[in-house]
Coordinates of N, CA and C in Angstrom, one line a residue:
M3 N 6.3 6.0 -21.8 CA 7.4 6.1 -20.9 C 6.9 6.2 -19.5
L4 N 7.5 5.4 -18.6 CA 7.1 5.5 -17.2 C 8.1 6.4 -16.5
L5 N 7.5 7.4 -15.8 CA 8.3 8.4 -15.0 C 7.8 8.3 -13.5
A6 N 8.8 8.4 -12.6 CA 8.4 8.4 -11.2 C 9.3 9.3 -10.4
Q7 N 8.8 10.0 -9.5 CA 9.6 10.9 -8.6 C 8.9 11.0 -7.3
A8 N 9.7 11.3 -6.3 CA 9.2 11.5 -4.9 C 9.7 12.9 -4.4
P9 N 8.8 13.8 -4.3 CA 9.1 15.1 -3.9 C 9.5 15.3 -2.5
D10 N 10.4 16.2 -2.2 CA 10.7 16.7 -0.9 C 9.6 17.6 -0.4
G11 N 9.7 17.9 0.9 CA 8.8 19.0 1.4 C 7.6 18.5 2.1
V12 N 7.3 17.2 2.2 CA 6.1 16.8 3.0 C 6.3 17.1 4.4
P13 N 5.4 17.9 5.0 CA 5.5 18.3 6.4 C 5.3 17.1 7.4
E14 N 5.6 17.4 8.6 CA 5.4 16.4 9.6 C 3.9 16.2 9.8
V15 N 3.4 15.0 9.8 CA 2.0 14.7 9.8 C 1.6 14.2 11.2
T16 N 0.5 14.8 11.7 CA -0.1 14.4 12.9 C -1.6 14.2 12.7
S17 N -2.3 13.9 13.8 CA -3.7 13.6 13.7 C -4.6 14.8 13.4
S18 N -4.0 16.0 13.5 CA -4.7 17.2 13.1 C -4.4 17.6 11.6
T19 N -3.6 16.8 10.9 CA -3.3 17.1 9.5 C -4.3 16.7 8.5
D20 N -4.7 17.7 7.7 CA -5.6 17.3 6.5 C -4.6 16.9 5.4
L21 N -4.5 15.6 5.2 CA -3.5 15.1 4.3 C -3.5 15.6 2.9
A22 N -4.7 15.7 2.4 CA -4.9 16.2 1.0 C -4.4 17.7 0.9
A23 N -4.7 18.5 2.0 CA -4.3 19.9 2.0 C -2.8 20.0 2.1
A24 N -2.2 19.1 3.0 CA -0.7 19.1 3.2 C 0.0 18.7 1.9
L25 N -0.5 17.8 1.1 CA 0.2 17.2 0.0 C 0.0 18.1 -1.3
T26 N -1.1 18.9 -1.3 CA -1.4 19.7 -2.5 C -0.2 20.6 -2.9
P27 N 0.4 21.4 -2.1 CA 1.5 22.2 -2.6 C 2.7 21.4 -2.9
V28 N 2.9 20.3 -2.2 CA 4.1 19.4 -2.5 C 3.9 18.8 -3.9
L29 N 2.7 18.3 -4.2 CA 2.5 17.7 -5.5 C 2.5 18.8 -6.6
G30 N 2.1 20.0 -6.3 CA 2.1 21.1 -7.2 C 3.5 21.6 -7.6
S31 N 4.5 21.2 -6.7 CA 5.9 21.6 -7.0 C 6.6 20.7 -7.9
L32 N 6.0 19.6 -8.3 CA 6.7 18.6 -9.2 C 7.0 19.3 -10.5
T33 N 8.2 18.9 -11.1 CA 8.5 19.3 -12.4 C 8.9 18.1 -13.2
W34 N 8.5 18.1 -14.5 CA 8.6 16.9 -15.3 C 9.5 17.2 -16.5
P35 N 10.1 16.1 -17.1 CA 11.1 16.3 -18.2 C 10.5 17.1 -19.4
D36 N 9.2 17.0 -19.6 CA 8.6 17.7 -20.8 C 8.3 19.2 -20.4
G37 N 8.7 19.6 -19.2 CA 8.5 21.0 -18.9 C 7.2 21.3 -18.1
T38 N 6.3 20.3 -18.0 CA 5.1 20.5 -17.2 C 5.4 20.5 -15.7
S39 N 4.4 20.9 -15.0 CA 4.6 20.9 -13.5 C 3.3 20.4 -12.9
G40 N 3.4 19.9 -11.6 CA 2.3 19.5 -10.8 C 1.8 18.1 -11.3
L41 N 0.5 17.8 -11.0 CA -0.2 16.6 -11.4 C -0.9 16.8 -12.7
A42 N -1.1 15.7 -13.4 CA -1.9 15.6 -14.6 C -2.9 14.5 -14.5
E43 N -3.9 14.6 -15.3 CA -4.9 13.4 -15.3 C -4.1 12.2 -15.7
G44 N -4.4 11.1 -15.0 CA -3.7 9.8 -15.3 C -2.5 9.5 -14.5
D45 N -2.1 10.5 -13.7 CA -1.0 10.3 -12.7 C -1.5 9.4 -11.6
I46 N -0.5 8.8 -10.9 CA -0.9 7.9 -9.8 C -0.1 8.4 -8.6
V47 N -0.8 8.8 -7.5 CA -0.1 9.2 -6.3 C 0.0 8.1 -5.3
V48 N 1.2 7.8 -4.8 CA 1.4 6.6 -4.0 C 1.9 7.1 -2.6
V49 N 1.2 6.8 -1.6 CA 1.5 7.3 -0.3 C 1.8 6.2 0.7
A50 N 2.8 6.3 1.5 CA 3.2 5.3 2.5 C 2.1 5.3 3.6
S51 N 1.7 4.1 4.0 CA 0.6 4.0 5.0 C 0.9 4.7 6.3
K52 N 2.2 4.9 6.6 CA 2.6 5.5 7.9 C 2.0 6.9 8.0
V53 N 2.2 7.7 6.9 CA 1.7 9.1 7.0 C 0.1 9.1 7.0
V54 N -0.5 8.2 6.3 CA -1.9 8.1 6.3 C -2.4 7.7 7.7
A55 N -1.8 6.8 8.3 CA -2.2 6.3 9.7 C -2.0 7.5 10.7
K56 N -0.9 8.2 10.6 CA -0.7 9.3 11.5 C -1.8 10.4 11.3
A57 N -2.1 10.7 10.1 CA -3.2 11.7 9.8 C -4.5 11.2 10.4
E58 N -4.7 9.9 10.4 CA -6.0 9.4 10.9 C -6.0 9.1 12.4
G59 N -4.9 9.5 13.1 CA -4.9 9.3 14.5 C -4.7 7.9 15.0
R60 N -3.9 7.1 14.3 CA -3.8 5.7 14.6 C -2.6 5.4 15.5
L61 N -2.0 6.5 16.1 CA -0.9 6.3 17.0 C -1.5 5.9 18.4
R62 N -0.9 4.9 19.0 CA -1.4 4.4 20.3 C -0.3 4.4 21.3
K63 N -0.6 4.8 22.6 CA 0.3 4.5 23.7 C 0.3 3.0 24.0
A64 N 1.5 2.5 24.1 CA 1.5 1.0 24.3 C 2.8 0.6 25.0
A65 N 2.7 0.2 26.3 CA 3.9 -0.3 27.0 C 4.3 -1.6 26.5
D66 N 3.4 -2.4 25.9 CA 3.6 -3.7 25.4 C 3.1 -3.9 24.0
R67 N 4.1 -3.8 23.1 CA 3.7 -3.9 21.6 C 3.1 -5.2 21.3
D68 N 3.5 -6.3 21.9 CA 3.0 -7.6 21.7 C 1.5 -7.6 22.0
A69 N 1.1 -6.9 23.0 CA -0.3 -6.9 23.4 C -1.2 -6.2 22.3
V70 N -0.6 -5.1 21.7 CA -1.3 -4.5 20.6 C -1.4 -5.4 19.4
I71 N -0.3 -6.1 19.1 CA -0.3 -7.0 18.0 C -1.4 -8.0 18.2
D72 N -1.5 -8.6 19.4 CA -2.6 -9.6 19.7 C -4.0 -9.0 19.4
E73 N -4.1 -7.7 19.8 CA -5.4 -7.0 19.6 C -5.8 -6.9 18.2
E74 N -4.8 -6.7 17.3 CA -5.0 -6.5 15.9 C -5.0 -7.8 15.1
T75 N -4.8 -8.9 15.8 CA -4.7 -10.2 15.1 C -6.1 -10.9 15.0
V76 N -6.4 -11.4 13.8 CA -7.6 -12.2 13.6 C -7.2 -13.7 13.5
R77 N -6.0 -14.0 13.0 CA -5.6 -15.3 12.9 C -4.1 -15.4 12.9
V78 N -3.5 -16.2 13.7 CA -2.0 -16.4 13.7 C -1.7 -17.4 12.6
V79 N -0.8 -17.0 11.7 CA -0.4 -17.8 10.6 C 0.9 -18.6 10.9
A80 N 1.9 -18.0 11.5 CA 3.1 -18.6 11.9 C 3.8 -17.8 13.0
T81 N 4.6 -18.5 13.7 CA 5.5 -17.8 14.7 C 6.9 -18.4 14.7
R82 N 7.8 -17.5 15.1 CA 9.2 -18.0 15.1 C 9.9 -17.4 16.4
N83 N 10.5 -18.3 17.2 CA 11.2 -17.8 18.4 C 12.6 -17.6 18.1
Y84 N 13.2 -16.5 18.6 CA 14.6 -16.2 18.4 C 15.4 -16.4 19.7
P85 N 16.7 -16.6 19.6 CA 17.6 -16.9 20.8 C 17.5 -15.8 21.8
D86 N 17.2 -14.5 21.4 CA 17.2 -13.4 22.4 C 15.9 -13.4 23.1
G87 N 15.0 -14.4 22.9 CA 13.7 -14.4 23.6 C 12.6 -13.7 22.9
S88 N 12.9 -13.1 21.8 CA 11.8 -12.4 21.0 C 11.1 -13.4 20.2
T89 N 9.9 -13.1 19.8 CA 9.0 -13.9 18.9 C 8.5 -13.1 17.8
L90 N 8.7 -13.6 16.6 CA 8.1 -13.0 15.4 C 6.7 -13.7 15.1
K91 N 5.7 -12.9 14.9 CA 4.4 -13.4 14.6 C 4.0 -13.0 13.2
I92 N 3.6 -13.9 12.4 CA 3.0 -13.6 11.1 C 1.5 -13.9 11.3
V93 N 0.7 -12.8 11.1 CA -0.7 -13.0 11.4 C -1.6 -12.3 10.3
E94 N -2.9 -12.7 10.3 CA -3.9 -12.0 9.5 C -4.4 -10.9 10.4
N95 N -4.4 -9.7 10.0 CA -4.9 -8.6 10.8 C -6.3 -8.2 10.5
R96 N -6.8 -7.2 11.1 CA -8.2 -6.8 11.0 C -8.5 -6.3 9.6
Q97 N -7.5 -5.9 8.9 CA -7.7 -5.4 7.5 C -7.7 -6.6 6.5
G98 N -7.5 -7.8 7.0 CA -7.5 -9.0 6.1 C -6.1 -9.2 5.5
L99 N -5.1 -8.5 5.9 CA -3.7 -8.7 5.4 C -2.9 -9.6 6.2
V100 N -2.1 -10.5 5.6 CA -1.2 -11.3 6.3 C 0.1 -10.6 6.4
M101 N 0.6 -10.3 7.6 CA 1.8 -9.5 7.7 C 2.5 -9.8 9.0
A102 N 3.8 -9.5 9.1 CA 4.5 -9.6 10.3 C 4.0 -8.6 11.3
A103 N 3.8 -9.0 12.6 CA 3.3 -8.1 13.7 C 2.0 -7.4 13.4
A104 N 1.2 -8.0 12.5 CA -0.1 -7.4 12.2 C 0.0 -6.0 11.6
G105 N 1.2 -5.6 11.1 CA 1.4 -4.3 10.6 C 1.6 -3.2 11.7
V106 N 1.7 -3.6 12.9 CA 1.9 -2.6 14.0 C 3.4 -2.2 14.0
D107 N 3.6 -0.9 13.9 CA 4.9 -0.3 13.6 C 5.4 0.5 14.8
S108 N 6.6 0.3 15.2 CA 7.2 1.0 16.4 C 8.4 1.9 15.9
S109 N 8.7 1.9 14.6 CA 9.8 2.7 14.1 C 9.3 4.1 13.8
N110 N 10.2 5.1 14.0 CA 9.9 6.5 13.7 C 8.7 7.0 14.5
V111 N 8.5 6.5 15.7 CA 7.5 7.0 16.6 C 8.1 7.2 17.9
L112 N 7.5 8.0 18.8 CA 8.0 8.2 20.1 C 8.1 6.9 20.9
P113 N 9.1 6.8 21.8 CA 9.1 5.6 22.7 C 7.8 5.4 23.5
G114 N 7.4 4.2 23.6 CA 6.1 3.9 24.3 C 4.9 4.1 23.5
T115 N 5.1 4.3 22.2 CA 3.9 4.4 21.3 C 4.1 3.4 20.1
V116 N 3.0 3.1 19.5 CA 3.1 2.3 18.2 C 2.1 2.9 17.3
L117 N 2.3 2.6 16.0 CA 1.4 3.0 15.0 C 0.7 1.9 14.3
L118 N -0.6 1.9 14.3 CA -1.4 0.9 13.6 C -1.6 1.3 12.2
L119 N -2.0 0.3 11.4 CA -2.3 0.6 10.0 C -3.6 1.4 9.9
P120 N -3.9 2.1 8.8 CA -5.2 2.7 8.6 C -6.3 1.7 8.8
E121 N -7.4 2.1 9.5 CA -8.4 1.2 9.8 C -9.0 0.6 8.5
D122 N -9.2 1.4 7.5 CA -9.8 1.0 6.2 C -8.9 1.7 5.1
P123 N -7.9 1.0 4.7 CA -7.0 1.6 3.7 C -7.6 2.0 2.4
D124 N -8.6 1.2 1.9 CA -9.3 1.6 0.7 C -10.1 2.9 0.9
E125 N -10.7 3.1 2.0 CA -11.4 4.3 2.3 C -10.5 5.5 2.4
S126 N -9.3 5.2 3.0 CA -8.3 6.2 3.1 C -7.9 6.7 1.7
A127 N -7.7 5.8 0.8 CA -7.3 6.2 -0.6 C -8.4 6.9 -1.2
R128 N -9.7 6.5 -1.0 CA -10.8 7.3 -1.6 C -10.9 8.7 -1.1
R129 N -10.7 8.8 0.3 CA -10.8 10.1 0.9 C -9.7 11.0 0.4
L130 N -8.5 10.5 0.2 CA -7.4 11.3 -0.3 C -7.7 11.7 -1.7
R131 N -8.2 10.8 -2.5 CA -8.5 11.2 -3.9 C -9.5 12.3 -4.0
R132 N -10.6 12.2 -3.1 CA -11.6 13.2 -3.1 C -11.0 14.6 -2.7
G133 N -10.1 14.6 -1.7 CA -9.4 15.8 -1.3 C -8.6 16.4 -2.3
L134 N -7.8 15.6 -3.1 CA -7.0 16.1 -4.1 C -7.8 16.6 -5.3
N135 N -8.9 16.0 -5.6 CA -9.8 16.4 -6.6 C -10.4 17.8 -6.3
A136 N -10.8 18.0 -5.0 CA -11.4 19.2 -4.6 C -10.4 20.4 -4.7
R137 N -9.1 20.1 -4.6 CA -8.1 21.2 -4.6 C -7.4 21.3 -5.9
L138 N -7.3 20.3 -6.7 CA -6.6 20.3 -7.9 C -7.5 20.2 -9.2
G139 N -8.7 19.8 -9.0 CA -9.6 19.7 -10.1 C -9.3 18.5 -11.0
M140 N -8.7 17.4 -10.4 CA -8.4 16.2 -11.2 C -8.5 15.0 -10.2
R141 N -8.7 13.8 -10.8 CA -8.8 12.6 -10.0 C -7.7 11.7 -10.3
P142 N -6.5 11.8 -9.7 CA -5.4 10.9 -9.9 C -5.8 9.5 -9.3
G143 N -5.1 8.5 -9.8 CA -5.2 7.2 -9.0 C -4.4 7.4 -7.7
V144 N -4.9 6.8 -6.7 CA -4.2 6.9 -5.4 C -4.0 5.5 -4.8
L145 N -2.8 5.3 -4.3 CA -2.5 4.0 -3.7 C -1.9 4.3 -2.3
V146 N -2.3 3.5 -1.3 CA -1.7 3.5 0.0 C -0.9 2.2 0.1
T147 N 0.3 2.3 0.5 CA 1.2 1.1 0.5 C 1.9 0.9 1.8
D148 N 2.3 -0.4 2.0 CA 3.1 -0.8 3.2 C 4.1 -1.9 2.8
S149 N 5.1 -2.0 3.6 CA 6.1 -3.0 3.3 C 5.8 -4.3 4.0
V150 N 6.0 -5.4 3.2 CA 5.7 -6.8 3.7 C 6.9 -7.7 3.3
G151 N 7.0 -8.8 4.1 CA 7.9 -9.9 3.6 C 7.0 -10.8 2.7
R152 N 7.7 -11.7 2.0 CA 7.0 -12.6 1.1 C 7.5 -14.0 1.3
P153 N 6.6 -14.9 1.2 CA 7.0 -16.4 1.3 C 8.1 -16.7 0.3
W154 N 9.1 -17.4 0.8 CA 10.2 -18.0 0.0 C 11.1 -16.9 -0.5
R155 N 10.9 -15.6 -0.1 CA 11.8 -14.6 -0.6 C 12.4 -13.8 0.5
R156 N 13.7 -13.5 0.4 CA 14.3 -12.7 1.4 C 14.0 -11.2 1.1
G157 N 14.0 -10.4 2.2 CA 13.8 -9.0 2.0 C 12.3 -8.6 2.0
I158 N 12.1 -7.3 2.0 CA 10.7 -6.8 2.0 C 10.5 -6.0 0.7
A159 N 9.2 -5.8 0.4 CA 8.8 -5.0 -0.8 C 7.5 -4.4 -0.4
D160 N 7.2 -3.2 -1.0 CA 6.0 -2.5 -0.8 C 4.9 -3.1 -1.7
I161 N 3.7 -3.2 -1.0 CA 2.5 -3.6 -1.8 C 1.4 -2.6 -1.5
S162 N 0.4 -2.7 -2.3 CA -0.8 -1.8 -2.2 C -1.7 -2.4 -1.1
I163 N -2.1 -1.6 -0.1 CA -3.1 -2.0 0.9 C -4.3 -1.2 0.8
G164 N -4.3 -0.1 0.0 CA -5.5 0.7 -0.3 C -5.4 1.3 -1.7
A165 N -6.5 1.4 -2.4 CA -6.5 1.9 -3.7 C -7.8 2.6 -4.1
A166 N -7.7 3.6 -4.9 CA -8.8 4.3 -5.4 C -8.5 4.8 -6.8
G167 N -9.4 4.5 -7.7 CA -9.2 5.0 -9.1 C -8.2 4.3 -9.9
L168 N -8.0 3.0 -9.6 CA -6.9 2.2 -10.2 C -7.4 0.8 -10.4
D169 N -7.0 0.2 -11.5 CA -7.2 -1.2 -11.7 C -6.1 -2.0 -10.9
V170 N -6.5 -2.6 -9.8 CA -5.5 -3.2 -9.0 C -4.9 -4.5 -9.6
L171 N -5.8 -5.2 -10.3 CA -5.4 -6.4 -11.0 C -5.6 -6.3 -12.5
Q172 N -4.7 -6.8 -13.3 CA -4.9 -6.7 -14.7 C -5.0 -8.2 -15.2
D173 N -6.2 -8.5 -15.6 CA -6.6 -9.9 -15.9 C -6.3 -10.1 -17.4
L174 N -5.3 -11.0 -17.7 CA -4.9 -11.2 -19.1 C -5.4 -12.6 -19.6
R175 N -6.1 -13.3 -18.7 CA -6.6 -14.6 -19.1 C -7.5 -14.5 -20.3
S176 N -7.3 -15.5 -21.2 CA -8.0 -15.6 -22.5 C -7.3 -14.9 -23.6
Q177 N -6.3 -14.0 -23.3 CA -5.5 -13.4 -24.3 C -4.4 -14.3 -24.8
R178 N -3.7 -13.9 -25.8 CA -2.7 -14.8 -26.4 C -1.3 -14.3 -26.2
D179 N -0.4 -15.2 -25.9 CA 1.0 -14.8 -25.8 C 1.6 -14.6 -27.2
G180 N 3.0 -14.3 -27.2 CA 3.6 -14.0 -28.4 C 3.6 -15.2 -29.4
N181 N 3.4 -16.4 -28.9 CA 3.4 -17.6 -29.8 C 1.9 -18.1 -30.1
G182 N 1.0 -17.2 -29.6 CA -0.4 -17.6 -29.9 C -1.1 -18.5 -28.9
R183 N -0.4 -18.8 -27.9 CA -1.0 -19.7 -26.8 C -1.9 -18.9 -25.9
E184 N -3.0 -19.5 -25.5 CA -3.9 -18.8 -24.7 C -3.4 -18.7 -23.2
L185 N -3.5 -17.5 -22.6 CA -3.1 -17.3 -21.2 C -4.2 -17.8 -20.4
R186 N -4.0 -18.7 -19.4 CA -5.0 -19.2 -18.6 C -5.0 -18.9 -17.2
A187 N -3.8 -18.4 -16.7 CA -3.7 -18.1 -15.3 C -3.0 -16.7 -15.0
T188 N -2.8 -15.9 -16.0 CA -2.1 -14.7 -15.9 C -2.9 -13.5 -15.4
V189 N -2.9 -13.2 -14.1 CA -3.5 -12.0 -13.6 C -2.4 -11.2 -12.9
I190 N -2.1 -10.0 -13.4 CA -0.9 -9.2 -12.9 C -1.3 -8.3 -11.8
A191 N -0.6 -8.4 -10.7 CA -0.8 -7.5 -9.6 C -0.2 -6.1 -9.8
V192 N -0.9 -5.4 -10.7 CA -0.3 -4.1 -11.1 C -0.1 -3.1 -10.0
A193 N -1.1 -3.1 -9.1 CA -1.0 -2.1 -8.0 C 0.2 -2.4 -7.1
D194 N 0.5 -3.7 -6.9 CA 1.7 -4.0 -6.1 C 3.0 -3.7 -6.8
E195 N 3.0 -3.8 -8.2 CA 4.1 -3.5 -8.9 C 4.4 -1.9 -8.9
I196 N 3.3 -1.2 -9.0 CA 3.4 0.3 -8.9 C 3.9 0.7 -7.5
A197 N 3.4 0.0 -6.4 CA 3.8 0.3 -5.1 C 5.3 0.0 -4.9
A198 N 5.8 -1.0 -5.5 CA 7.3 -1.3 -5.4 C 8.1 -0.3 -6.2
A199 N 7.6 0.1 -7.4 CA 8.3 1.1 -8.1 C 8.4 2.4 -7.4
A200 N 7.3 2.8 -6.7 CA 7.2 4.0 -6.0 C 8.2 4.0 -4.8
D201 N 8.3 2.8 -4.2 CA 9.2 2.7 -3.0 C 10.6 2.9 -3.4
L202 N 11.0 2.5 -4.7 CA 12.4 2.7 -5.1 C 12.7 4.2 -5.2
V203 N 11.8 5.0 -5.6 CA 12.1 6.5 -5.6 C 11.9 7.2 -4.3
R204 N 11.0 6.7 -3.5 CA 10.8 7.3 -2.2 C 12.0 7.0 -1.2
G205 N 12.4 5.7 -1.2 CA 13.4 5.2 -0.3 C 12.8 5.1 1.1
K206 N 13.6 4.4 2.0 CA 13.0 4.1 3.3 C 13.5 5.2 4.4
T207 N 14.5 5.9 4.1 CA 15.1 6.8 5.1 C 15.2 8.3 4.7
G208 N 14.6 8.6 3.5 CA 14.8 9.9 3.0 C 13.8 10.9 3.4
G209 N 12.8 10.5 4.2 CA 11.7 11.4 4.6 C 10.8 11.9 3.4
R210 N 10.7 11.0 2.4 CA 9.8 11.3 1.3 C 8.8 10.2 1.2
P211 N 7.6 10.4 1.9 CA 6.6 9.3 1.9 C 5.7 9.2 0.7
V212 N 5.8 10.1 -0.2 CA 4.9 10.2 -1.3 C 5.7 10.1 -2.6
A213 N 5.1 9.4 -3.6 CA 5.7 9.4 -4.9 C 4.6 9.5 -5.9
V214 N 4.9 10.0 -7.1 CA 4.0 10.1 -8.2 C 4.5 9.4 -9.4
L215 N 3.7 8.6 -10.0 CA 4.1 7.8 -11.2 C 3.3 8.4 -12.4
R216 N 3.9 8.6 -13.5 CA 3.3 9.1 -14.8 C 3.6 8.1 -15.9
G217 N 2.6 7.8 -16.7 CA 2.8 6.9 -17.8 C 1.9 5.7 -17.8
L218 N 1.1 5.6 -16.8 CA 0.2 4.4 -16.6 C -1.3 4.9 -16.6
S219 N -1.6 5.9 -17.4 CA -2.9 6.4 -17.3 C -4.0 5.4 -17.8
H220 N -3.5 4.3 -18.5 CA -4.5 3.3 -19.0 C -5.0 2.5 -17.8
L221 N -4.3 2.6 -16.6 CA -4.8 1.8 -15.5 C -5.6 2.7 -14.5
V222 N -5.7 4.0 -14.8 CA -6.4 4.9 -13.9 C -7.9 5.0 -14.4
T223 N -8.8 4.9 -13.4 CA -10.2 4.9 -13.7 C -11.0 6.1 -13.2
A224 N -12.1 6.4 -13.8 CA -12.9 7.5 -13.3 C -13.5 7.2 -12.0
E225 N -14.0 6.0 -11.9 CA -14.6 5.5 -10.6 C -13.5 5.1 -9.6
D226 N -13.8 5.1 -8.4 CA -12.8 4.7 -7.4 C -12.5 3.2 -7.4
G227 N -13.5 2.4 -7.8 CA -13.3 1.0 -7.9 C -13.4 0.2 -6.6
D228 N -13.1 -1.0 -6.6 CA -13.3 -1.9 -5.5 C -12.1 -1.8 -4.5
G229 N -11.0 -1.2 -4.9 CA -9.9 -1.1 -3.9 C -9.0 -2.2 -3.9
A230 N -8.0 -2.1 -3.0 CA -6.9 -3.1 -2.9 C -7.4 -4.4 -2.3
Q231 N -8.6 -4.4 -1.7 CA -9.1 -5.6 -1.1 C -9.3 -6.8 -2.1
V232 N -9.4 -6.4 -3.4 CA -9.6 -7.5 -4.4 C -8.4 -8.3 -4.6
A233 N -7.2 -7.8 -4.2 CA -6.0 -8.5 -4.3 C -5.8 -9.5 -3.2
I234 N -6.6 -9.5 -2.1 CA -6.4 -10.4 -1.0 C -7.0 -11.8 -1.5
R235 N -6.3 -12.8 -1.4 CA -6.8 -14.1 -1.9 C -7.8 -14.6 -0.9
P236 N -9.0 -15.0 -1.3 CA -10.0 -15.5 -0.3 C -9.6 -16.9 0.2
P237 N -10.1 -17.2 1.4 CA -9.7 -18.5 2.0 C -9.8 -19.7 1.1
E238 N -10.9 -19.8 0.3 CA -11.1 -21.0 -0.5 C -10.1 -21.1 -1.6
E239 N -9.3 -20.0 -1.9 CA -8.3 -20.1 -2.9 C -6.9 -20.2 -2.3
D240 N -6.8 -20.1 -1.0 CA -5.5 -20.0 -0.3 C -4.9 -21.4 -0.1
M241 N -4.0 -21.8 -0.9 CA -3.3 -23.1 -0.8 C -2.5 -23.3 0.4
F242 N -2.1 -22.1 1.0 CA -1.1 -22.2 2.1 C -1.7 -21.9 3.5
R243 N -3.0 -21.8 3.5 CA -3.7 -21.3 4.7 C -3.4 -22.3 5.9
T244 N -3.4 -23.6 5.6 CA -3.3 -24.6 6.7 C -2.0 -25.4 6.6
G245 N -1.0 -24.8 5.9 CA 0.3 -25.5 5.8 C 0.3 -26.7 4.8
S246 N 1.2 -27.6 5.0 CA 1.4 -28.7 4.0 C 0.3 -29.7 4.1

């Protein structure tokens, strides 16, 4: 059975916040239907990138958000001009992610400032996992997530941009389907699916940036693993890199 909950009580995070220390009592307050409390081995802690970035001091003063977006851009993928004179840029950023505005965020921050993504989200996930292990004596899977748009789909969904202790992709190729046919192309983006599930319980406006999922211990690994970078499609496999 898959269980998911997003606890209240996460304090305001700043560049002086030890994120693992701040989350430890919050995670310890969790109660589960079976009567247990806190974290258990095999749980997955899913944290919004915004609080991770704030803890890492990624807040920047910026009179011109577009200039910051340009600084974080490695490659422009697409642009769209709107009647009000604004321009939407879809770009590949320094982390290798293709996102609107390079992931530069101006919501829920003070006017005149913007928030960049964590510099290395996989290392952020590993660092948080080490911190939780030091305080709780266990190594949960850890995901750092952010919201993105998707080609051909309306709306946004959360994906994993950083991961530690979790199989990010589940490769089912060479296995058999229910009719005995061999699966030849089925690689499931399980970390992204976990990220989306966590976002459903966290919500966007409830002030709950952390969720815990229980019931997926078969995906949690003792080693930190290669991280969410393995889910980024390399250029040689990218059919959409240069358009039609």
